[in-house]
PDB file of C-alpha atoms and ligand atoms in Angstrom:
ATOM      1  CA  MET A   1     -14.086  12.859  -1.051  1.00 94.00           C
ATOM      2  CA  TYR A   2     -12.580  10.281   0.707  1.00 97.00           C
ATOM      3  CA  LYS A   3     -11.270  10.964   4.224  1.00 97.00           C
ATOM      4  CA  THR A   4      -8.206   8.463   4.546  1.00 98.00           C
ATOM      5  CA  ILE A   5      -4.930   7.461   6.037  1.00 98.00           C
ATOM      6  CA  ILE A   6      -2.526   5.600   4.761  1.00 98.00           C
ATOM      7  CA  ASP A   7      -1.000   2.547   6.176  1.00 98.00           C
ATOM      8  CA  CYS A   8       2.302   1.806   4.435  1.00 98.00           C
ATOM      9  CA  ASP A   9       5.890   0.557   4.375  1.00 98.00           C
ATOM     10  CA  PRO A  10       7.539   2.098   1.684  1.00 97.00           C
ATOM     11  CA  GLY A  11       8.656   0.300  -0.571  1.00 94.00           C
ATOM     12  CA  HIS A  12       8.509   1.299  -3.979  1.00 98.00           C
ATOM     13  CA  ASP A  13       5.423   0.469  -4.800  1.00 98.00           C
ATOM     14  CA  ASP A  14       3.678   2.393  -1.659  1.00 98.00           C
ATOM     15  CA  ILE A  15       5.398   5.456  -3.069  1.00 98.00           C
ATOM     16  CA  MET A  16       3.546   5.682  -6.271  1.00 98.00           C
ATOM     17  CA  ALA A  17       0.789   4.875  -4.415  1.00 98.00           C
ATOM     18  CA  LEU A  18       1.180   7.957  -2.350  1.00 98.00           C
ATOM     19  CA  LEU A  19       2.312  10.017  -5.678  1.00 98.00           C
ATOM     20  CA  THR A  20      -1.162   8.470  -7.195  1.00 98.00           C
ATOM     21  CA  ILE A  21      -3.076   9.740  -4.285  1.00 98.00           C
ATOM     22  CA  LEU A  22      -1.694  13.406  -4.390  1.00 98.00           C
ATOM     23  CA  ALA A  23      -2.404  14.297  -7.884  1.00 98.00           C
ATOM     24  CA  HIS A  24      -5.740  13.661  -6.777  1.00 98.00           C
ATOM     25  CA  GLU A  25      -6.726  16.226  -3.908  1.00 97.00           C
ATOM     26  CA  GLU A  26     -10.520  16.446  -5.135  1.00 97.00           C
ATOM     27  CA  CYS A  27     -11.019  13.121  -4.180  1.00 98.00           C
ATOM     28  CA  PHE A  28      -8.340  12.317  -1.088  1.00 98.00           C
ATOM     29  CA  ASN A  29      -8.575  14.252   2.286  1.00 98.00           C
ATOM     30  CA  VAL A  30      -5.044  12.664   3.463  1.00 98.00           C
ATOM     31  CA  LEU A  31      -5.252  13.054   7.173  1.00 98.00           C
ATOM     32  CA  GLY A  32      -1.804  11.331   8.006  1.00 98.00           C
ATOM     33  CA  ILE A  33       0.627   8.956   6.726  1.00 98.00           C
ATOM     34  CA  CYS A  34       1.327   6.059   9.590  1.00 98.00           C
ATOM     35  CA  THR A  35       4.256   3.626   8.962  1.00 98.00           C
ATOM     36  CA  VAL A  36       4.577  -0.188   9.650  1.00 98.00           C
ATOM     37  CA  ALA A  37       7.613  -2.679   9.855  1.00 97.00           C
ATOM     38  CA  GLY A  38       6.972  -4.639   7.082  1.00 96.00           C
ATOM     39  CA  ASN A  39       9.204  -4.797   4.002  1.00 94.00           C
ATOM     40  CA  ASN A  40      11.830  -3.223   5.834  1.00 96.00           C
ATOM     41  CA  THR A  41      11.844  -1.988   9.777  1.00 96.00           C
ATOM     42  CA  LEU A  42       9.982   0.117  11.357  1.00 97.00           C
ATOM     43  CA  GLU A  43      13.018   2.808  10.860  1.00 97.00           C
ATOM     44  CA  LYS A  44      13.956   2.135   7.246  1.00 97.00           C
ATOM     45  CA  VAL A  45      10.687   2.412   6.179  1.00 98.00           C
ATOM     46  CA  THR A  46       9.743   5.711   7.853  1.00 98.00           C
ATOM     47  CA  ARG A  47      12.410   7.153   6.429  1.00 98.00           C
ATOM     48  CA  ASN A  48      11.952   6.820   3.240  1.00 98.00           C
ATOM     49  CA  VAL A  49       8.355   8.228   3.447  1.00 98.00           C
ATOM     50  CA  LEU A  50      10.272  11.217   4.975  1.00 98.00           C
ATOM     51  CA  GLN A  51      13.028  11.405   2.194  1.00 98.00           C
ATOM     52  CA  VAL A  52      10.210  11.416  -0.203  1.00 98.00           C
ATOM     53  CA  GLU A  53       7.782  14.176   1.438  1.00 98.00           C
ATOM     54  CA  GLU A  54      11.903  16.386   1.819  1.00 97.00           C
ATOM     55  CA  TYR A  55      11.874  15.462  -1.989  1.00 97.00           C
ATOM     56  CA  LEU A  56       8.469  16.921  -3.034  1.00 97.00           C
ATOM     57  CA  GLY A  57       8.372  20.000  -0.488  1.00 96.00           C
ATOM     58  CA  LEU A  58       5.665  17.963   1.162  1.00 97.00           C
ATOM     59  CA  ASN A  59       3.886  18.255   5.063  1.00 96.00           C
ATOM     60  CA  ILE A  60       1.683  15.398   5.349  1.00 98.00           C
ATOM     61  CA  PRO A  61       2.660  14.101   9.230  1.00 98.00           C
ATOM     62  CA  VAL A  62       3.929  10.477   9.660  1.00 98.00           C
ATOM     63  CA  TYR A  63       3.257   8.520  12.296  1.00 98.00           C
ATOM     64  CA  LYS A  64       5.504   5.565  13.171  1.00 98.00           C
ATOM     65  CA  GLY A  65       3.705   2.355  14.566  1.00 98.00           C
ATOM     66  CA  ALA A  66       4.267  -1.609  15.183  1.00 98.00           C
ATOM     67  CA  VAL A  67       7.779  -2.428  15.038  1.00 97.00           C
ATOM     68  CA  LYS A  68       7.061  -6.003  14.379  1.00 97.00           C
ATOM     69  CA  PRO A  69       4.351  -8.594  13.709  1.00 98.00           C
ATOM     70  CA  LEU A  70       1.744  -9.202  16.733  1.00 98.00           C
ATOM     71  CA  VAL A  71       2.772 -12.727  17.130  1.00 97.00           C
ATOM     72  CA  LEU A  72       6.014 -13.591  15.108  1.00 96.00           C
ATOM     73  CA  ASP A  73       9.588 -12.545  14.704  1.00 91.00           C
ATOM     74  CA  GLY A  74       8.943 -10.446  11.235  1.00 86.00           C
ATOM     75  CA  VAL A  75      11.643 -10.667   8.786  1.00 83.00           C
ATOM     76  CA  PRO A  76      13.071  -7.531   6.089  1.00 81.00           C
ATOM     77  CA  GLN A  77      12.597  -8.754   2.550  1.00 81.00           C
ATOM     78  CA  PRO A  78      15.287  -7.037   0.919  1.00 78.00           C
ATOM     79  CA  ALA A  79      15.158  -9.057  -2.278  1.00 80.00           C
ATOM     80  CA  GLY A  80      12.058  -6.975  -3.612  1.00 85.00           C
ATOM     81  CA  HIS A  81      13.218  -3.465  -2.509  1.00 93.00           C
ATOM     82  CA  GLY A  82      17.018  -3.354  -1.546  1.00 92.00           C
ATOM     83  CA  GLU A  83      18.413  -2.939   2.222  1.00 92.00           C
ATOM     84  CA  SER A  84      17.029   0.577   2.549  1.00 94.00           C
ATOM     85  CA  GLY A  85      13.957  -0.773   1.813  1.00 95.00           C
ATOM     86  CA  MET A  86      14.143   1.524  -1.013  1.00 97.00           C
ATOM     87  CA  ASP A  87      16.646   1.155  -3.194  1.00 96.00           C
ATOM     88  CA  GLY A  88      17.305   3.618  -6.731  1.00 97.00           C
ATOM     89  CA  PRO A  89      16.444   7.313  -5.223  1.00 96.00           C
ATOM     90  CA  ILE A  90      19.259   9.468  -3.768  1.00 96.00           C
ATOM     91  CA  LEU A  91      17.313  11.537  -1.563  1.00 96.00           C
ATOM     92  CA  PRO A  92      17.528  14.486   1.061  1.00 92.00           C
ATOM     93  CA  GLN A  93      18.098  14.114   4.531  1.00 92.00           C
ATOM     94  CA  PRO A  94      14.594  14.769   6.122  1.00 94.00           C
ATOM     95  CA  GLU A  95      14.104  17.995   7.724  1.00 94.00           C
ATOM     96  CA  MET A  96      10.678  16.684   9.022  1.00 95.00           C
ATOM     97  CA  LYS A  97      10.347  14.010  11.785  1.00 97.00           C
ATOM     98  CA  ALA A  98       7.954  11.489  12.466  1.00 98.00           C
ATOM     99  CA  GLN A  99       5.357  12.934  15.107  1.00 98.00           C
ATOM    100  CA  ASP A 100       5.672  11.826  18.809  1.00 98.00           C
ATOM    101  CA  LEU A 101       2.293  10.496  18.652  1.00 98.00           C
ATOM    102  CA  SER A 102       2.226   6.900  17.437  1.00 98.00           C
ATOM    103  CA  ALA A 103       0.101   5.306  15.216  1.00 98.00           C
ATOM    104  CA  ILE A 104      -2.087   3.428  17.241  1.00 98.00           C
ATOM    105  CA  ASP A 105      -2.732   6.380  19.331  1.00 98.00           C
ATOM    106  CA  PHE A 106      -3.414   9.079  16.144  1.00 98.00           C
ATOM    107  CA  TYR A 107      -6.242   6.590  14.413  1.00 98.00           C
ATOM    108  CA  LYS A 108      -8.025   6.832  18.162  1.00 98.00           C
ATOM    109  CA  GLU A 109      -7.608  10.501  17.944  1.00 97.00           C
ATOM    110  CA  VAL A 110      -8.891  10.624  14.256  1.00 98.00           C
ATOM    111  CA  LEU A 111     -11.823   8.051  15.063  1.00 97.00           C
ATOM    112  CA  ARG A 112     -12.973   9.974  17.694  1.00 96.00           C
ATOM    113  CA  LYS A 113     -14.040  12.591  16.011  1.00 95.00           C
ATOM    114  CA  GLU A 114     -14.777  11.196  12.641  1.00 91.00           C
ATOM    115  CA  ASP A 115     -16.902   7.966  11.735  1.00 88.00           C
ATOM    116  CA  ASP A 116     -16.640   8.135   7.968  1.00 93.00           C
ATOM    117  CA  LEU A 117     -12.577   6.881   7.718  1.00 97.00           C
ATOM    118  CA  THR A 118     -11.452   5.384   4.464  1.00 98.00           C
ATOM    119  CA  ILE A 119      -7.819   3.319   5.756  1.00 98.00           C
ATOM    120  CA  ILE A 120      -5.613   2.527   2.766  1.00 98.00           C
ATOM    121  CA  ALA A 121      -3.919  -0.169   3.592  1.00 98.00           C
ATOM    122  CA  LEU A 122      -0.380  -0.941   1.601  1.00 98.00           C
ATOM    123  CA  ALA A 123       1.407  -3.433   4.371  1.00 98.00           C
ATOM    124  CA  PRO A 124       0.923  -6.086   6.820  1.00 98.00           C
ATOM    125  CA  LEU A 125      -1.467  -4.953   9.013  1.00 98.00           C
ATOM    126  CA  THR A 126      -0.678  -5.441  12.501  1.00 98.00           C
ATOM    127  CA  ASN A 127      -1.476  -1.742  13.171  1.00 98.00           C
ATOM    128  CA  LEU A 128      -5.155  -2.250  12.358  1.00 98.00           C
ATOM    129  CA  ALA A 129      -5.068  -5.388  14.336  1.00 98.00           C
ATOM    130  CA  ILE A 130      -3.380  -3.390  17.507  1.00 98.00           C
ATOM    131  CA  LEU A 131      -6.127  -0.798  17.192  1.00 98.00           C
ATOM    132  CA  LEU A 132      -9.338  -3.094  16.965  1.00 98.00           C
ATOM    133  CA  ASN A 133      -7.893  -4.956  20.012  1.00 98.00           C
ATOM    134  CA  GLU A 134      -7.289  -1.654  22.052  1.00 98.00           C
ATOM    135  CA  TYR A 135     -10.195   0.038  20.068  1.00 97.00           C
ATOM    136  CA  PRO A 136     -13.129  -1.745  19.542  1.00 96.00           C
ATOM    137  CA  GLU A 137     -15.114   1.209  18.778  1.00 95.00           C
ATOM    138  CA  ALA A 138     -13.273   1.228  15.915  1.00 95.00           C
ATOM    139  CA  ARG A 139     -15.263  -0.995  14.323  1.00 95.00           C
ATOM    140  CA  SER A 140     -18.024   0.981  13.655  1.00 93.00           C
ATOM    141  CA  LYS A 141     -16.261   4.041  12.871  1.00 94.00           C
ATOM    142  CA  ILE A 142     -14.110   3.080  10.477  1.00 97.00           C
ATOM    143  CA  ARG A 143     -16.582   3.658   6.791  1.00 97.00           C
ATOM    144  CA  GLN A 144     -13.868   0.912   4.684  1.00 98.00           C
ATOM    145  CA  ILE A 145     -10.741  -0.449   4.657  1.00 98.00           C
ATOM    146  CA  VAL A 146      -9.308  -0.789   1.165  1.00 98.00           C
ATOM    147  CA  LEU A 147      -5.868  -2.817   0.914  1.00 98.00           C
ATOM    148  CA  MET A 148      -3.284  -4.571  -0.950  1.00 98.00           C
ATOM    149  CA  GLY A 149      -2.906  -8.097   0.307  1.00 98.00           C
ATOM    150  CA  GLY A 150      -3.646 -11.654  -0.390  1.00 98.00           C
ATOM    151  CA  ALA A 151      -3.745 -14.136  -3.087  1.00 98.00           C
ATOM    152  CA  LEU A 152      -6.377 -16.336  -4.739  1.00 98.00           C
ATOM    153  CA  ASN A 153      -4.322 -18.902  -6.283  1.00 95.00           C
ATOM    154  CA  GLY A 154      -0.459 -18.765  -5.779  1.00 96.00           C
ATOM    155  CA  GLY A 155       1.419 -16.752  -3.547  1.00 96.00           C
ATOM    156  CA  ASN A 156       4.993 -14.559  -3.997  1.00 94.00           C
ATOM    157  CA  ILE A 157       6.402 -15.478  -0.368  1.00 94.00           C
ATOM    158  CA  ASN A 158       5.579 -19.314   0.137  1.00 96.00           C
ATOM    159  CA  LYS A 159       3.044 -21.500  -2.138  1.00 97.00           C
ATOM    160  CA  TYR A 160       0.006 -19.755  -1.333  1.00 97.00           C
ATOM    161  CA  ALA A 161       0.363 -16.329   0.662  1.00 97.00           C
ATOM    162  CA  GLU A 162       1.305 -12.875  -0.413  1.00 97.00           C
ATOM    163  CA  PHE A 163       3.284 -10.732   1.638  1.00 96.00           C
ATOM    164  CA  ASN A 164       1.647  -8.618   3.043  1.00 97.00           C
ATOM    165  CA  ILE A 165      -0.822 -10.862   5.407  1.00 98.00           C
ATOM    166  CA  TRP A 166       2.094 -13.582   5.560  1.00 97.00           C
ATOM    167  CA  HIS A 167       4.127 -11.379   7.220  1.00 97.00           C
ATOM    168  CA  ASP A 168       1.233 -10.738   9.969  1.00 98.00           C
ATOM    169  CA  PRO A 169      -0.917 -13.383   9.739  1.00 98.00           C
ATOM    170  CA  HIS A 170      -2.505 -13.191  13.424  1.00 98.00           C
ATOM    171  CA  ALA A 171      -3.444  -9.468  12.766  1.00 98.00           C
ATOM    172  CA  ALA A 172      -4.779 -10.269   9.411  1.00 98.00           C
ATOM    173  CA  LYS A 173      -6.915 -12.500  10.664  1.00 98.00           C
ATOM    174  CA  ILE A 174      -8.088  -9.775  13.352  1.00 98.00           C
ATOM    175  CA  VAL A 175      -8.533  -7.218  10.694  1.00 98.00           C
ATOM    176  CA  PHE A 176     -10.778  -9.393   8.353  1.00 98.00           C
ATOM    177  CA  ASP A 177     -12.976 -11.060  11.249  1.00 98.00           C
ATOM    178  CA  SER A 178     -13.760  -7.407  12.502  1.00 97.00           C
ATOM    179  CA  GLY A 179     -16.817  -7.026  10.207  1.00 97.00           C
ATOM    180  CA  ILE A 180     -15.447  -3.636   8.981  1.00 97.00           C
ATOM    181  CA  ASP A 181     -15.758  -3.337   4.994  1.00 98.00           C
ATOM    182  CA  ILE A 182     -13.433  -4.429   3.562  1.00 98.00           C
ATOM    183  CA  VAL A 183     -11.856  -4.545   0.217  1.00 98.00           C
ATOM    184  CA  MET A 184      -8.715  -6.410  -0.895  1.00 98.00           C
ATOM    185  CA  ALA A 185      -6.601  -6.341  -3.846  1.00 98.00           C
ATOM    186  CA  PRO A 186      -4.927  -9.353  -4.051  1.00 98.00           C
ATOM    187  CA  LEU A 187      -2.224 -10.342  -6.447  1.00 98.00           C
ATOM    188  CA  GLU A 188      -4.145 -11.498  -9.338  1.00 98.00           C
ATOM    189  CA  VAL A 189      -5.948  -8.407  -9.863  1.00 98.00           C
ATOM    190  CA  CYS A 190      -1.792  -6.221  -8.971  1.00 98.00           C
ATOM    191  CA  TYR A 191      -0.670  -8.718 -12.051  1.00 97.00           C
ATOM    192  CA  ALA A 192      -3.910  -7.983 -13.975  1.00 98.00           C
ATOM    193  CA  GLY A 193      -3.386  -4.109 -14.032  1.00 98.00           C
ATOM    194  CA  GLY A 194       0.875  -4.158 -13.649  1.00 98.00           C
ATOM    195  CA  ILE A 195       2.916  -1.917 -15.911  1.00 98.00           C
ATOM    196  CA  LEU A 196       4.792  -2.962 -19.025  1.00 98.00           C
ATOM    197  CA  ILE A 197       8.641  -2.565 -18.761  1.00 97.00           C
ATOM    198  CA  LYS A 198       8.937  -0.253 -21.880  1.00 97.00           C
ATOM    199  CA  GLU A 199       5.602   1.615 -20.374  1.00 98.00           C
ATOM    200  CA  THR A 200       8.618   2.764 -17.787  1.00 98.00           C
ATOM    201  CA  GLU A 201      10.145   4.576 -20.339  1.00 97.00           C
ATOM    202  CA  ARG A 202       8.199   7.098 -20.142  1.00 97.00           C
ATOM    203  CA  PHE A 203       9.670   8.406 -16.750  1.00 98.00           C
ATOM    204  CA  ARG A 204      13.024   8.795 -18.165  1.00 96.00           C
ATOM    205  CA  ASN A 205      13.589  12.609 -17.754  1.00 93.00           C
ATOM    206  CA  GLU A 206      14.338  15.799 -15.753  1.00 90.00           C
ATOM    207  CA  LYS A 207      11.009  16.570 -14.616  1.00 97.00           C
ATOM    208  CA  ARG A 208      10.517  15.936 -10.686  1.00 96.00           C
ATOM    209  CA  VAL A 209       8.221  13.108 -10.532  1.00 98.00           C
ATOM    210  CA  SER A 210       9.067  11.747 -13.106  1.00 98.00           C
ATOM    211  CA  LYS A 211      12.598  11.482 -12.020  1.00 97.00           C
ATOM    212  CA  LEU A 212      11.770  10.266  -8.863  1.00 98.00           C
ATOM    213  CA  VAL A 213       9.474   7.208 -10.232  1.00 98.00           C
ATOM    214  CA  ASP A 214      11.907   6.499 -12.576  1.00 98.00           C
ATOM    215  CA  ASP A 215      14.359   5.981 -10.505  1.00 98.00           C
ATOM    216  CA  LEU A 216      12.189   3.657  -8.356  1.00 98.00           C
ATOM    217  CA  PHE A 217      11.427   1.793 -10.936  1.00 98.00           C
ATOM    218  CA  SER A 218      15.608   1.453 -11.657  1.00 97.00           C
ATOM    219  CA  PHE A 219      15.686  -1.050  -8.878  1.00 96.00           C
ATOM    220  CA  TYR A 220      11.509  -1.797  -8.451  1.00 96.00           C
ATOM    221  CA  LEU A 221      12.080  -3.525 -12.346  1.00 96.00           C
ATOM    222  CA  ARG A 222      15.134  -5.536 -11.585  1.00 94.00           C
ATOM    223  CA  TYR A 223      12.478  -8.390  -9.725  1.00 91.00           C
ATOM    224  CA  ALA A 224      10.492  -8.899 -13.438  1.00 94.00           C
ATOM    225  CA  ILE A 225      13.411  -8.464 -15.593  1.00 94.00           C
ATOM    226  CA  ASP A 226      15.416 -11.065 -13.812  1.00 92.00           C
ATOM    227  CA  ARG A 227      12.793 -13.584 -14.085  1.00 93.00           C
ATOM    228  CA  GLY A 228      11.957 -12.620 -18.192  1.00 95.00           C
ATOM    229  CA  TRP A 229       8.862 -10.987 -17.216  1.00 95.00           C
ATOM    230  CA  ASP A 230       7.786  -7.872 -19.855  1.00 95.00           C
ATOM    231  CA  LYS A 231       5.337  -6.581 -17.188  1.00 97.00           C
ATOM    232  CA  THR A 232       5.487  -6.066 -13.279  1.00 97.00           C
ATOM    233  CA  ALA A 233       2.565  -5.251 -10.856  1.00 97.00           C
ATOM    234  CA  ILE A 234       2.485  -2.036  -8.730  1.00 98.00           C
ATOM    235  CA  PHE A 235       0.765  -3.421  -5.872  1.00 98.00           C
ATOM    236  CA  ASP A 236       0.089  -0.900  -3.876  1.00 98.00           C
ATOM    237  CA  LEU A 237      -1.346   1.291  -6.554  1.00 98.00           C
ATOM    238  CA  ILE A 238      -4.398  -1.142  -7.345  1.00 98.00           C
ATOM    239  CA  PRO A 239      -6.419  -0.131  -4.100  1.00 98.00           C
ATOM    240  CA  VAL A 240      -5.985   3.447  -5.058  1.00 98.00           C
ATOM    241  CA  LEU A 241      -6.924   3.225  -8.703  1.00 98.00           C
ATOM    242  CA  TYR A 242     -10.375   1.359  -6.988  1.00 98.00           C
ATOM    243  CA  LEU A 243     -10.989   4.175  -5.011  1.00 98.00           C
ATOM    244  CA  LEU A 244     -10.621   6.314  -8.217  1.00 98.00           C
ATOM    245  CA  ASN A 245     -13.003   4.179 -10.738  1.00 98.00           C
ATOM    246  CA  LYS A 246     -14.374   1.212  -9.297  1.00 98.00           C
ATOM    247  CA  ASP A 247     -16.113   0.989 -12.932  1.00 98.00           C
ATOM    248  CA  LEU A 248     -12.430  -0.570 -13.898  1.00 98.00           C
ATOM    249  CA  PHE A 249     -12.990  -3.245 -11.630  1.00 98.00           C
ATOM    250  CA  ILE A 250     -14.760  -6.520 -11.379  1.00 98.00           C
ATOM    251  CA  SER A 251     -15.292  -7.813  -7.817  1.00 98.00           C
ATOM    252  CA  LYS A 252     -16.683 -10.040  -5.843  1.00 98.00           C
ATOM    253  CA  LYS A 253     -18.525 -10.516  -2.536  1.00 98.00           C
ATOM    254  CA  GLY A 254     -17.775 -12.636   0.351  1.00 98.00           C
ATOM    255  CA  LYS A 255     -15.775 -14.227   2.855  1.00 98.00           C
ATOM    256  CA  VAL A 256     -11.788 -14.096   3.209  1.00 98.00           C
ATOM    257  CA  ASP A 257     -10.718 -16.368   6.171  1.00 98.00           C
ATOM    258  CA  ILE A 258      -7.073 -16.272   6.952  1.00 98.00           C
ATOM    259  CA  ILE A 259      -4.206 -19.588   7.471  1.00 98.00           C
ATOM    260  CA  LEU A 260      -2.332 -18.772  10.669  1.00 98.00           C
ATOM    261  CA  GLU A 261       0.770 -21.572  10.007  1.00 96.00           C
ATOM    262  CA  GLY A 262       2.220 -23.887   7.995  1.00 96.00           C
ATOM    263  CA  GLU A 263       4.970 -23.471   5.419  1.00 96.00           C
ATOM    264  CA  ASP A 264       3.095 -23.747   2.594  1.00 97.00           C
ATOM    265  CA  THR A 265       0.030 -21.680   3.811  1.00 97.00           C
ATOM    266  CA  GLN A 266       1.044 -19.329   6.711  1.00 97.00           C
ATOM    267  CA  GLY A 267      -0.929 -16.192   5.463  1.00 98.00           C
ATOM    268  CA  GLN A 268      -3.273 -17.696   2.825  1.00 98.00           C
ATOM    269  CA  THR A 269      -6.434 -16.055   2.749  1.00 98.00           C
ATOM    270  CA  VAL A 270      -9.286 -18.413   1.699  1.00 98.00           C
ATOM    271  CA  PHE A 271     -11.712 -16.238  -0.083  1.00 98.00           C
ATOM    272  CA  VAL A 272     -15.561 -17.756   0.082  1.00 98.00           C
ATOM    273  CA  GLU A 273     -18.444 -15.649  -2.288  1.00 97.00           C
ATOM    274  CA  GLY A 274     -21.534 -15.567  -1.097  1.00 97.00           C
ATOM    275  CA  GLU A 275     -22.618 -13.394   2.089  1.00 93.00           C
ATOM    276  CA  GLY A 276     -19.953 -11.481   3.912  1.00 94.00           C
ATOM    277  CA  ASN A 277     -18.377  -8.185   4.024  1.00 96.00           C
ATOM    278  CA  HIS A 278     -15.627  -8.722   2.347  1.00 98.00           C
ATOM    279  CA  THR A 279     -15.100  -7.273  -1.663  1.00 98.00           C
ATOM    280  CA  VAL A 280     -12.333  -8.885  -3.775  1.00 98.00           C
ATOM    281  CA  LEU A 281     -10.994  -7.453  -6.843  1.00 98.00           C
ATOM    282  CA  ILE A 282     -11.022  -9.677  -9.238  1.00 98.00           C
ATOM    283  CA  ASP A 283      -9.448  -8.284 -12.430  1.00 98.00           C
ATOM    284  CA  THR A 284      -9.451  -5.222 -14.671  1.00 98.00           C
ATOM    285  CA  ASP A 285      -8.575  -3.213 -17.597  1.00 98.00           C
ATOM    286  CA  ARG A 286      -4.720  -2.687 -17.577  1.00 98.00           C
ATOM    287  CA  LYS A 287      -4.599  -0.119 -19.696  1.00 98.00           C
ATOM    288  CA  ALA A 288      -7.331   1.733 -17.931  1.00 98.00           C
ATOM    289  CA  CYS A 289      -5.339   1.533 -15.053  1.00 98.00           C
ATOM    290  CA  MET A 290      -1.758   2.885 -16.390  1.00 98.00           C
ATOM    291  CA  LYS A 291      -4.247   5.954 -17.900  1.00 98.00           C
ATOM    292  CA  ILE A 292      -4.128   7.198 -14.265  1.00 98.00           C
ATOM    293  CA  PHE A 293      -1.094   6.346 -13.022  1.00 98.00           C
ATOM    294  CA  PHE A 294       0.412   8.257 -16.156  1.00 98.00           C
ATOM    295  CA  ASP A 295      -2.342  11.266 -16.449  1.00 98.00           C
ATOM    296  CA  ALA A 296      -1.121  11.549 -12.016  1.00 98.00           C
ATOM    297  CA  ILE A 297       2.567  11.531 -12.467  1.00 98.00           C
ATOM    298  CA  ASP A 298       1.814  14.196 -15.137  1.00 98.00           C
ATOM    299  CA  THR A 299       0.012  16.211 -12.862  1.00 98.00           C
ATOM    300  CA  LEU A 300       2.592  16.211 -10.341  1.00 98.00           C
ATOM    301  CA  ASP A 301       5.410  16.681 -12.487  1.00 98.00           C
ATOM    302  CA  LEU A 302       3.724  20.388 -13.251  1.00 97.00           C
ATOM    303  CA  ARG A 303       3.192  20.720  -9.537  1.00 96.00           C
ATOM    304  CA  TYR A 304       6.655  20.172  -8.266  1.00 95.00           C
ATOM    305  CA  GLN A 305       8.136  22.000 -10.305  1.00 88.00           C
TER     306      GLN A 305
HETATM  307  O1  RIB B 401       3.038  -8.425  -2.275  1.00 93.84           O
HETATM  308  C1  RIB B 401       3.212  -7.367  -2.246  1.00 93.84           C
HETATM  309  C2  RIB B 401       3.604  -6.011  -1.062  1.00 93.84           C
HETATM  310  O2  RIB B 401       4.293  -6.675  -0.006  1.00 93.84           O
HETATM  311  C3  RIB B 401       3.069  -4.606  -1.891  1.00 93.84           C
HETATM  312  O3  RIB B 401       2.601  -4.184  -0.641  1.00 93.84           O
HETATM  313  C4  RIB B 401       4.473  -4.281  -1.247  1.00 93.84           C
HETATM  314  O4  RIB B 401       5.230  -2.889  -0.916  1.00 93.84           O
HETATM  315  C5  RIB B 401       5.184  -5.411  -0.617  1.00 93.84           C
HETATM  316  O5  RIB B 401       6.463  -5.314   0.601  1.00 93.84           O
HETATM  317 CA1   CA B 402       3.634  -2.105   0.640  1.00 93.84          CA
END
């Protein structure tokens, strides 16, 4: 059982990751959801997660984190996720509000009591970098950070970088240099474990959770369809699938270094295999990944009717 905090910027794929976590109550004890400015503003991504909670009748506490990267300004990316940060579904007004406690203070509160926390990080690493700066003891208390971010060959935001790392490279450097055990799911393994566009048709029904996923795909797939692809990555799902079944993944151990600057290189993750506390996921079994995802949504369709 993973005692976990989800750090995210929903985001279509963040929510698909969250749904898969929720389906596996036997594996994940979710202590809270922290939000951070990333794909869109902190206000918008926080509202998105609260709306999903409202739609499903959940009450997982939500804690707001950083409004901007450590050093840079931070630019919302409506191309991937739309103006709301999660275009597609029409969801109810959330009654639940974010907690008064900030994400950073929530991490501190949890880590004062727990020393086996697994953090699932699906967004820029700003919250975690602030935590490590303000509360260095966190280094020895976090069991593992499993994150979506980075790229080995080419980027999705500049020539070499992946969005989450590019958005706040200074934060990523602090986190990767912290000595904490990190598992990184870069772009390549997310593409390898992606969903075929035709497979998304299975969600086109009136079941509550399938409908949410279908509505998410109605916008999220546009990026792939516009480029003539037959498949899309559900990026943030991959670290969750890794925690659910590590045997599905080929990985390498070593050290990841973060490049801070350069038009082509800001946020580049340079991986050197060998000694080090970083595990990089290299490849996966796509069909087995999708089976876990599909089964998770089926489970939730039965639970939330
Ligand atoms: O590059 C992929 C990442 O950026 C994912 O976390 C996704 O949610 C996007 O915002
Ligand atoms: Ca995300």
